[in-house]
Coordinates of C-alpha atoms and ligand atoms in Angstrom, one line a residue:
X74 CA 74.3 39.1 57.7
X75 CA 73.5 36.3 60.3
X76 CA 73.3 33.7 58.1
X77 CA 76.9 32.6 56.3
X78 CA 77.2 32.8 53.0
X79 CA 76.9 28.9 52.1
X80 CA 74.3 28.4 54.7
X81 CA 72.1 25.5 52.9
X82 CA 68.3 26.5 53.0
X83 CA 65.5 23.6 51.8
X84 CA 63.0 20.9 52.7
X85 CA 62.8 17.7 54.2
X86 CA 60.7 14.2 53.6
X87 CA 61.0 10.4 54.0
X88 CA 60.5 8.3 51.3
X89 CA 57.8 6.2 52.9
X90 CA 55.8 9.2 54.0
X91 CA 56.2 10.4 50.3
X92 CA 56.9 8.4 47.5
X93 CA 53.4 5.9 47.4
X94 CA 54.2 3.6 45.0
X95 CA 54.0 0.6 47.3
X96 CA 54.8 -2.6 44.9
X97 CA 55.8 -0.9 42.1
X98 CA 59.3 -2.2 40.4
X99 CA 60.1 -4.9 42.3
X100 CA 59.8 -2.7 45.9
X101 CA 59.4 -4.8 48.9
X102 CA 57.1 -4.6 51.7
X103 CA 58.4 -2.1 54.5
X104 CA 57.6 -1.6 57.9
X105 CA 55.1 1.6 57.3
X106 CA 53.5 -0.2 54.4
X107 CA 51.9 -2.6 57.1
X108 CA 50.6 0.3 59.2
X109 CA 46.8 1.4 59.4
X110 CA 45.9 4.9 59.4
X111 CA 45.0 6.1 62.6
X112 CA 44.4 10.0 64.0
X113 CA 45.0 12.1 66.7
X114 CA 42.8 9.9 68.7
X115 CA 42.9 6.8 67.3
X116 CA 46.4 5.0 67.3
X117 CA 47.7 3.7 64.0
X118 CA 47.7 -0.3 64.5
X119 CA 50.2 -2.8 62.8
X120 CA 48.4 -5.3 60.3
X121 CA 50.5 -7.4 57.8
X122 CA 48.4 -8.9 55.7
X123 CA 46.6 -6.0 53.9
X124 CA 43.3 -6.2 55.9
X125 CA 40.8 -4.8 53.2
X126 CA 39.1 -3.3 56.3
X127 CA 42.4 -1.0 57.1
X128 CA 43.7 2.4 55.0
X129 CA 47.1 1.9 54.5
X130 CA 48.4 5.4 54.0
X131 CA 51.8 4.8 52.9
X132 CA 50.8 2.9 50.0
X133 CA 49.9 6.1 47.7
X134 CA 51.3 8.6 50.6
X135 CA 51.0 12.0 47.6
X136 CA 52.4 9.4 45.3
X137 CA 56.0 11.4 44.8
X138 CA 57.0 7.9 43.0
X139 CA 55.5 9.5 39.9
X140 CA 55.3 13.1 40.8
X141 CA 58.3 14.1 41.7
X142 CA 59.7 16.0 38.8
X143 CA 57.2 18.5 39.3
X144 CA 57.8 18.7 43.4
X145 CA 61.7 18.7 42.8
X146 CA 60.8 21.7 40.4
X147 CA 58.8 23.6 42.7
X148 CA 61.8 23.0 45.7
X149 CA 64.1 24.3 42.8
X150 CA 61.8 27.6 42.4
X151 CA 61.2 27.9 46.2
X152 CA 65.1 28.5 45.8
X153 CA 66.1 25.3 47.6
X154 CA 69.7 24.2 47.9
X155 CA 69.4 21.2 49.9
X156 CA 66.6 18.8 49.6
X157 CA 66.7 16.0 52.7
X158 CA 64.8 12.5 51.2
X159 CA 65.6 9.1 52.1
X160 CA 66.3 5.8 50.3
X161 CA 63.3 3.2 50.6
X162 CA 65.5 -0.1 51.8
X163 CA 62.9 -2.4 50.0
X164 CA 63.3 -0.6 46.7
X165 CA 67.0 -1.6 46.5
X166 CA 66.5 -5.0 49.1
X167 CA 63.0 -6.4 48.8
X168 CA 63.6 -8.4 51.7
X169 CA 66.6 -6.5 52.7
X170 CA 68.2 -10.6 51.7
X171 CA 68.9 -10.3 48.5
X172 CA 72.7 -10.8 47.2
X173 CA 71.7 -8.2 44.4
X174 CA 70.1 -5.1 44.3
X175 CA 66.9 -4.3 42.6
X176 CA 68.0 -2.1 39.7
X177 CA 64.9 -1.0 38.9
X178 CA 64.7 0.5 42.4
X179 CA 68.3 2.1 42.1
X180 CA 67.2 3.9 38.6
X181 CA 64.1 5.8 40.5
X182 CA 66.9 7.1 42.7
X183 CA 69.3 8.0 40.1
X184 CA 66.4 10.0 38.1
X185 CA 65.3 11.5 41.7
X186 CA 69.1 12.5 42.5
X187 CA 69.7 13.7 38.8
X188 CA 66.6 15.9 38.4
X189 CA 68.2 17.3 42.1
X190 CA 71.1 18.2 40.2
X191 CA 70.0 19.3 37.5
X192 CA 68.0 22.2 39.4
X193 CA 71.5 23.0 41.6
X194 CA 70.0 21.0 44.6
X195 CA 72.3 18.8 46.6
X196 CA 70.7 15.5 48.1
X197 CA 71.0 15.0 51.7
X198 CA 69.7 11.2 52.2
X199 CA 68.7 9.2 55.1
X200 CA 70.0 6.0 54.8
X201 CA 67.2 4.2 57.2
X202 CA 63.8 6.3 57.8
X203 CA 61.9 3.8 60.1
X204 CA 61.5 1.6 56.5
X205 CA 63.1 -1.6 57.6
X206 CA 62.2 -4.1 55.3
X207 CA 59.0 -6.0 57.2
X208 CA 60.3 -9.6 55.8
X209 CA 63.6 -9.0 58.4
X210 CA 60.8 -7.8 61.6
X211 CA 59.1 -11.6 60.7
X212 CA 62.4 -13.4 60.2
X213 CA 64.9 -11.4 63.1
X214 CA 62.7 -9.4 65.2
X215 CA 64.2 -6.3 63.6
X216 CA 67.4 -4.8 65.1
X217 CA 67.4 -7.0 67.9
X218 CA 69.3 -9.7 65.7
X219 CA 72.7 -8.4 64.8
X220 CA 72.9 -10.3 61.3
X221 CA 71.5 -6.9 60.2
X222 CA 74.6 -5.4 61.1
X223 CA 75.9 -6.7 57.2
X224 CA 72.4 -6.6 55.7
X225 CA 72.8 -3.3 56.0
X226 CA 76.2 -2.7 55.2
X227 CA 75.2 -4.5 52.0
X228 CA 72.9 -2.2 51.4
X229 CA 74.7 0.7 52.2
X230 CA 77.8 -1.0 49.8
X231 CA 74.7 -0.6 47.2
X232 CA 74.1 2.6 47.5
X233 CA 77.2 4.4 48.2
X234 CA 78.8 3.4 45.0
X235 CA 75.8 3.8 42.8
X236 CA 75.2 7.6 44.0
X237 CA 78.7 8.2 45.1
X238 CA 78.9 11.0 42.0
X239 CA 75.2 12.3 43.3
X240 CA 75.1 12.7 47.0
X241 CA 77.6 13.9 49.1
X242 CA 75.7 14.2 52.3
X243 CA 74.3 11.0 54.2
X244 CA 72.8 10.4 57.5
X245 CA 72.9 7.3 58.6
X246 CA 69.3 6.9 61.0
X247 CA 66.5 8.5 61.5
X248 CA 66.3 9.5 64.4
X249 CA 68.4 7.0 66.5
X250 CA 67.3 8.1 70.0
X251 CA 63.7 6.5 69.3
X252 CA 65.2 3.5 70.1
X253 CA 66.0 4.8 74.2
X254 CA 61.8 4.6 74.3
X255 CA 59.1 2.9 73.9
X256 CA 57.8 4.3 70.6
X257 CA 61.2 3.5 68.5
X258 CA 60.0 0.0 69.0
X259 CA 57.5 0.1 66.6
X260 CA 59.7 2.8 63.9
X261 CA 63.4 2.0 64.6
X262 CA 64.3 -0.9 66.5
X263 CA 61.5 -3.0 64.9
X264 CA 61.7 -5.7 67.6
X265 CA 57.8 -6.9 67.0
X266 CA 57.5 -9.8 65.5
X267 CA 54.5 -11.6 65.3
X268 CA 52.6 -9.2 66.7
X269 CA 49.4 -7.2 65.3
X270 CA 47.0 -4.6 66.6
X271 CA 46.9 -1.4 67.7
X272 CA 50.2 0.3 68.9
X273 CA 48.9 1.2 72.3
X274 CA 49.0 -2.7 72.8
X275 CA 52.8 -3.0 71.7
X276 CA 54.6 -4.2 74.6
X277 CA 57.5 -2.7 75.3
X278 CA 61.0 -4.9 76.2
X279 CA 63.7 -2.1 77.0
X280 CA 66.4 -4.7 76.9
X281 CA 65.8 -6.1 73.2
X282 CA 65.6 -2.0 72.6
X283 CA 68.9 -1.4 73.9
X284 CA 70.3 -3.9 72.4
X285 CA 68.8 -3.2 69.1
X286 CA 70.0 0.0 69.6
X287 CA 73.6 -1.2 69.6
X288 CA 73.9 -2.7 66.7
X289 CA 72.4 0.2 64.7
X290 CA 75.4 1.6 66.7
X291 CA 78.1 -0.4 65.3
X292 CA 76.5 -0.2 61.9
X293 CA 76.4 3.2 61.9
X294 CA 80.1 2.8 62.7
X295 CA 81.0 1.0 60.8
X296 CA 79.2 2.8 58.1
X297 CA 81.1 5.4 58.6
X298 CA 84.3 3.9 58.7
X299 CA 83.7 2.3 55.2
X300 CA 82.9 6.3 54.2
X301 CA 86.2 7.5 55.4
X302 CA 88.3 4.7 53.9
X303 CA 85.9 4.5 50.5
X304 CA 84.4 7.8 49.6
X305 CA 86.4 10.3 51.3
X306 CA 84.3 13.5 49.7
X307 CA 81.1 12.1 51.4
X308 CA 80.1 14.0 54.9
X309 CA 77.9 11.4 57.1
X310 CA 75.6 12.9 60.2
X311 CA 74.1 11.5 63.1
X312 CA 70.0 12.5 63.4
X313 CA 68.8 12.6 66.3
X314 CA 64.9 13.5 67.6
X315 CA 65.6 16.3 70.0
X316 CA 63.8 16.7 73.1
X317 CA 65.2 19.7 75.3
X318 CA 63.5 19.5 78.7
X319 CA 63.3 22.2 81.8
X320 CA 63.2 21.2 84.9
X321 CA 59.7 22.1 85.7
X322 CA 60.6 24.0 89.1
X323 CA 64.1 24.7 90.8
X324 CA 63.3 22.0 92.7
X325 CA 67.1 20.2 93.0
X326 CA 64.6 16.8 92.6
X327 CA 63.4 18.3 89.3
X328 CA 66.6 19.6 88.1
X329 CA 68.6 16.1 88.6
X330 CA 65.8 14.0 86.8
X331 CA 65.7 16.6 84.4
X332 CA 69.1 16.5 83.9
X333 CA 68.9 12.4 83.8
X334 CA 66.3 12.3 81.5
X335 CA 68.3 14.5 78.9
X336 CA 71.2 12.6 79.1
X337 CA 69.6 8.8 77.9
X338 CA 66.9 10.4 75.8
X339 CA 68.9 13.3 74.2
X340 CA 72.6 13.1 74.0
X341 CA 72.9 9.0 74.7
X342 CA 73.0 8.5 71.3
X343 CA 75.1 11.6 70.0
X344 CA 77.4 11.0 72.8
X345 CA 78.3 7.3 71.6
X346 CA 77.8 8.9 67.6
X347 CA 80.0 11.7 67.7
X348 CA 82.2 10.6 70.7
X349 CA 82.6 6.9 70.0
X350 CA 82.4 5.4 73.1
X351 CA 79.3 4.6 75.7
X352 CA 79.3 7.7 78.4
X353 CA 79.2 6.7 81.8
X354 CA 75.9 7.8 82.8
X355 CA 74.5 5.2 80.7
X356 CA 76.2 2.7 82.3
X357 CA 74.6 3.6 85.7
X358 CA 71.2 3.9 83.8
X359 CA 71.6 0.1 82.4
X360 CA 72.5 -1.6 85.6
X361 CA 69.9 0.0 87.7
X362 CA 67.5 -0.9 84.9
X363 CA 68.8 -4.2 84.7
X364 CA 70.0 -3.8 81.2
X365 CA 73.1 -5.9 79.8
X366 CA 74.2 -5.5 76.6
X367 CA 75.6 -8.1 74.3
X368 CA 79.0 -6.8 72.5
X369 CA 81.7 -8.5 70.3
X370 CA 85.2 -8.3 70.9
X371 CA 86.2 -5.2 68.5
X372 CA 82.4 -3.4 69.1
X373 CA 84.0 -0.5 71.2
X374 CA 87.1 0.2 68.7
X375 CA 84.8 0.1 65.7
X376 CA 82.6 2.6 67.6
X377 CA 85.6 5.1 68.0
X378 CA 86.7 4.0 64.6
X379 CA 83.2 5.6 63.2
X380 CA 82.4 8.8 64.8
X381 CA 80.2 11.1 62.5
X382 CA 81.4 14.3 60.7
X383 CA 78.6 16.5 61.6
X384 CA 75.4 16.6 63.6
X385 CA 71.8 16.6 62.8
X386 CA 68.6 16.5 64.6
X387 CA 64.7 17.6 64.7
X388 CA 63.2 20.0 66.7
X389 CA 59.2 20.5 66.9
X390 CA 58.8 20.8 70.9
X391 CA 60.3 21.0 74.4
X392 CA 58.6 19.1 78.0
X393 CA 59.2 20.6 81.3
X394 CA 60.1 17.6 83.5
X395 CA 58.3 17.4 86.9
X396 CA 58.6 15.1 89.9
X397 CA 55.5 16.0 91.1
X398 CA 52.3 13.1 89.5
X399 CA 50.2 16.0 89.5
X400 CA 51.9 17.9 87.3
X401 CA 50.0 18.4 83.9
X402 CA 51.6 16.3 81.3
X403 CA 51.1 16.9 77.4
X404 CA 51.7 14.9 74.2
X405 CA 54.8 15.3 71.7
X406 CA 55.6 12.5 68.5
X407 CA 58.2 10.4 70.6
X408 CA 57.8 11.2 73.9
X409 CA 55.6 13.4 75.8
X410 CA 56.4 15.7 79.1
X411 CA 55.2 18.3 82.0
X412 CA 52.9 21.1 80.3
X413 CA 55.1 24.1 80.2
X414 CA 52.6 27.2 81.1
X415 CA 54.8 29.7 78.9
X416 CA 53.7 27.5 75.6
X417 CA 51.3 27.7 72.9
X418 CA 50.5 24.2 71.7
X419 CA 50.0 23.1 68.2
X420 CA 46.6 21.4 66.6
X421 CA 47.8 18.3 68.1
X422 CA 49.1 19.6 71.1
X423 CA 52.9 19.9 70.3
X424 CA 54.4 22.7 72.5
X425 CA 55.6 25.5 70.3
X426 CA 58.9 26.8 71.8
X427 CA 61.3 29.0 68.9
X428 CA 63.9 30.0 72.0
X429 CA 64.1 26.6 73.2
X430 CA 65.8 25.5 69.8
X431 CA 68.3 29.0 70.5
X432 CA 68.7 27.2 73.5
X433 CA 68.6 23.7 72.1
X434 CA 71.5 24.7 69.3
X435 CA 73.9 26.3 72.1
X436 CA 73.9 22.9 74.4
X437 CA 74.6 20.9 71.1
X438 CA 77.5 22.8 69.6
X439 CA 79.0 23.5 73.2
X440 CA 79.0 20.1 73.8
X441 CA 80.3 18.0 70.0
X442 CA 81.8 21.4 68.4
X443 CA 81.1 19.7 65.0
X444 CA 78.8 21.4 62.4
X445 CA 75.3 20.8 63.1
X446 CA 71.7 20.4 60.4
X447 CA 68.2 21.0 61.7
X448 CA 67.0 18.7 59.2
X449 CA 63.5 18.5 60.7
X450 CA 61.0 21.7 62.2
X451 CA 57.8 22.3 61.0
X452 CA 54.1 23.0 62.2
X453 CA 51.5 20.4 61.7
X454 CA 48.0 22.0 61.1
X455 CA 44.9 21.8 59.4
X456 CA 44.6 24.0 56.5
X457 CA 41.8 25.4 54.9
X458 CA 41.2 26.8 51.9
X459 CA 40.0 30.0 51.8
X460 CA 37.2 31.6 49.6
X461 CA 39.5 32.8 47.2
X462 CA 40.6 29.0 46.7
X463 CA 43.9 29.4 48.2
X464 CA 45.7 28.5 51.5
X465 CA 46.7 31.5 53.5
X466 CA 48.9 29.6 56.4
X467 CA 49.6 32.8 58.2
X468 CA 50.2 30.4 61.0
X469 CA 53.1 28.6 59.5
X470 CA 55.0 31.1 58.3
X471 CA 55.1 33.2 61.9
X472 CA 55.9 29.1 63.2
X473 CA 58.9 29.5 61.0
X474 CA 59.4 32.9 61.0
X475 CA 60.4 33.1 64.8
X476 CA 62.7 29.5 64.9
X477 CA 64.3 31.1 62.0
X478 CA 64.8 34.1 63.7
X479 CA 66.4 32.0 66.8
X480 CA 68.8 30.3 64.5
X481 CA 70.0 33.5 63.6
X482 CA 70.6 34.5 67.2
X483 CA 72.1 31.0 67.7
X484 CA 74.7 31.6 65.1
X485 CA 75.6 34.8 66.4
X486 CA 75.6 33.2 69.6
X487 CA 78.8 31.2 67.8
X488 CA 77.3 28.4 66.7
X489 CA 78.6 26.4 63.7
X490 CA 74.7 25.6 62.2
X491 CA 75.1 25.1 58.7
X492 CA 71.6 24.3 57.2
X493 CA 67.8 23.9 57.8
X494 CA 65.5 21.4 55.9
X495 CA 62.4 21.8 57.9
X496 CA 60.0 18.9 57.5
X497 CA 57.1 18.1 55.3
X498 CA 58.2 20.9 53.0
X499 CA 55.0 19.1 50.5
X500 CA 52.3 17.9 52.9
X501 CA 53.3 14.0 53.8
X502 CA 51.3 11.1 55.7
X503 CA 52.0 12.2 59.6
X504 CA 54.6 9.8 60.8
X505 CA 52.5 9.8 64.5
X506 CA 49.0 9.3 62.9
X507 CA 49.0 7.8 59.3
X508 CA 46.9 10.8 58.5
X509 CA 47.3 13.5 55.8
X510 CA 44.8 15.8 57.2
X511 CA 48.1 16.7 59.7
X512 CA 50.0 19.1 57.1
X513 CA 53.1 20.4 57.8
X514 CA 54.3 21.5 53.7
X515 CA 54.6 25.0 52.2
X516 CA 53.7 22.8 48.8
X517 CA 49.5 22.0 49.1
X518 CA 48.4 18.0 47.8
X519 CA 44.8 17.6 46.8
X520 CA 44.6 13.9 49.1
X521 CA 42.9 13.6 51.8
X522 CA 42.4 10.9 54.4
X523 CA 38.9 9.3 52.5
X524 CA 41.4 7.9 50.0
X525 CA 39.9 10.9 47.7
X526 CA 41.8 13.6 45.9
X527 CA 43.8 14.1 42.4
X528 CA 46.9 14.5 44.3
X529 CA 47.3 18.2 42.8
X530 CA 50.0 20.3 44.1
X531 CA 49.4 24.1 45.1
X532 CA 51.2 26.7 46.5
X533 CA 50.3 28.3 50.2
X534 CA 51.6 31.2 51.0
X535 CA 54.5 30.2 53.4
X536 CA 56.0 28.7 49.9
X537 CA 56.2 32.5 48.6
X538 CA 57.5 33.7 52.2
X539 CA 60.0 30.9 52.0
X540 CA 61.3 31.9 48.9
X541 CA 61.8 35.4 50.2
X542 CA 63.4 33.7 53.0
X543 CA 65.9 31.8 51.5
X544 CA 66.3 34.7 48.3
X545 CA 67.6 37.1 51.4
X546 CA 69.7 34.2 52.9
X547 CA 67.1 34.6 55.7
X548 CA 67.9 38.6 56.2
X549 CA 63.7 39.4 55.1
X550 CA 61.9 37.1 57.4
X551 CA 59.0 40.1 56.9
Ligands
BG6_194 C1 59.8 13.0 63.1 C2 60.0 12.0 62.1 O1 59.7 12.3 64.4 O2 58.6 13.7 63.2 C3 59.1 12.2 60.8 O3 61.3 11.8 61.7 C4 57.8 12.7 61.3 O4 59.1 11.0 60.1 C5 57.9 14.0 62.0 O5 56.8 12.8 60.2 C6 56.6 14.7 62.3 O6 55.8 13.8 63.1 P1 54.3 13.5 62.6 O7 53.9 12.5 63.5 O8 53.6 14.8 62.8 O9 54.4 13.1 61.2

């Protein structure tokens, strides 16, 4: 057997990419909840105000607010141990302000986290899932204001001792690494106020980003810190939005801004997570960039006060790296890269690269030697039913099929993975282009991007290979 015994198989989603349910109970208005629908072609744009003109996808998403009984049921029968969701900050913090939580808010997550256990699923929860409450973009420019350092220790107060008998595995955010480019200024370092339009027009302003970035730092930390001293049978995880990139050619220019590029955009953040402490490259990054960062007496001891217990990250694509302008550059959801000539590309042009996560799993372990999720992997794809009424996603399952298969040679390569929640495991609103016609789930939901459908839930036929999957602890991959 490659896989060990208590290897955790399931799903992952977000709750603003899920749950719908916009204003319901007292929820407050969210970053995604001002975001148009957009699609491969046409960026999403940012428009508070509800422009009657504008889809707002997140707003009924496949409306898991109300459904999601029957979708935890059908994880449960899919044989799902783990089920990766987040908490939506404006159902438990309108505002993110408040002095009190919304209670109504923390009872959809009890029945959520109770119907888990009650089918033998554990909860792994993202604490922040690019849904910062929009009222603290308008009022602090998002992250770059570090009173959001104890808003969100207030919230995370809220939550950890409401669920502390529910949920023993917490990561704190999404993604963190979005925040080293331009596109985490729209989903995680939120420093935009007062603007609106399309996100091609977002400027971008690396040194509120960085600085941003360090206080989700410390609150992470500090997070943490409050885990260890508070809740000692929690586990709490860094995410981060893996990139792996090849030096396009031996070239030694190639290989060194290769090697540059992995170090802010894919271990910066892990490093300073799991580490607790800035690396050095980064240093030389910032002052050639012109970047200072603001710290507090006490920032760097809380940071090696609060280094995570294990690892986590996505994986849907590698980027060559090439000095060369000429070189043929392709699209990915944070960041894009050289065109690798060895890789198939998705639907929407994703590079499709099962070794590169072997690869991708071997760098990671050598370097932390902590356990390590893949809480995110999937294929997004159009899917069309057949004549026979049904999805046959052939396409999917070999997707999965062969990065399962390089997990396996990963773990025999000695590496300590200990779970897999790949994304979308329902189909979701694409994170990239507010659209649902970009469908990543095993689990089939009758809406479309028109605003039409019953939101129905079917079965393809990756959910009965998945089942297999995880039935033979990943052994029948057939
Ligand atoms: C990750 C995000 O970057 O990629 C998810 O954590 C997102 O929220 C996923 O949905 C897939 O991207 P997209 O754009 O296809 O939804």
């Amino acid at each position: 057997m490659r896989f060990p015994e208590h290897f955790l198989w399931g799903g992952a989603v977000a709750a603003n990419q899920c749950e719908g349910a916009w204003a319901s109970d007292g929820k407050g208005i969210s970053v995604p909840d001002v975001l148009t629908s957009g699609s491969h072609s046409v960026p999403r744009r940012i428009e508070p105000g509800m422009n009657p003109e504008y889809t707002y996808p997140s707003h009924e998403a496949i409306d898991f607010y109300h459904h999601y009984e029957e979708d935890i049921a059908l994880f449960a029968e899919m044989g799902f141990q783990v089920f990766r969701l987040s908490i939506n900050w404006t159902r438990i913090f309108p505002t993110g302000e408040e002095q009190e939580p919304n209670e109504k808010g923390l009872e959809f997550y009890d029945k959520v986290f109770n119907c888990c256990k009650n089918h033998g699923i554990e909860p792994l929860v993202t604490i922040s899932h690019y849904e910062l409450p929009f009222a603290l973009v308008e009022k602090y420019n998002g992250w770059t204001d570090r009173r959001l350092i104890d808003l969100f220790m207030r919230y995370c107060q809220a939550i950890f001792e409401r669920f502390k008998n529910q949920v023993t595995y917490w990561l704190t955010f999404n993604e963190i690494n979005a925040g080293t480019l331009y596109t985490g200024t729209m989903s995680t370092t939120n420093n935009f106020k007062g603007f609106h339009g399309s996100l091609k027009d977002l400027k971008d302003n690396p040194g509120e980003r960085y600085q941003a970035l360090h206080h989700q730092f410390i609150a992470s930390a500090r997070a943490v810190k409050y885990v260890h001293e508070h809740y000692p049978q929690f586990k709490m995880g860094c995410m981060i939005g893996f990139l792996g990139y090849y030096p396009y050619t031996c070239n030694p220019d190639d290989v060194l801004a290769t090697l540059k590029q992995k170090q802010m955009v894919d271990w910066f953040c892990s490093d300073v997570q799991v580490r607790g402490y800035y690396p050095g490259y980064s240093k030389r990054y910032f002052k050639e960039n012109g970047i200072s960062i603001r710290m507090e007496p006490g920032d760097e001891k809380e940071l090696t006060e609060g280094t995570v217990d294990f690892y986590t990250f996505s994986y849907y694509m590698t980027f060559c790296l090439s000095t060369d302008p000429k070189v043929e550059q392709t699209t990915g959801n944070l960041l894009g890269g050289a065109k690798n000539p060895y890789l198939k590309v998705s639907d929407w042009g994703w590079q499709i690269d099962p070794k590169g996560l072997r690869w991708c799993l071997n760098e990671i372990y050598d370097r932390y030697q902590i356990p390590i999720m893949i809480v995110e992997n999937g294929l997004g794809a159009y899917d069309v039913k057949s004549k026979d009424g049904k999805i046959h996603d052939d396409y999917r399952i070999n997707y999965m099929r062969q990065h399962i298969e390089q997990m396996g040679e990963a773990i025999t390569d000695g590496v300590d993975l200990i779970g897999y929640t790949p994304w979308g495991c329902i189909d979701l609103v694409s994170l990239s282009t507010g659209e649902m016609a970009k469908r990543y789930g095993m689990i089939y939901v009758n809406k479309f991007d028109d605003g039409t459908g019953d939101f129905s839930r079917e079965k393809k036929d990756s959910f009965y290979w998945y089942q297999k999957v995880i039935a033979s602890n990943g052994e029948d991959l057939a």
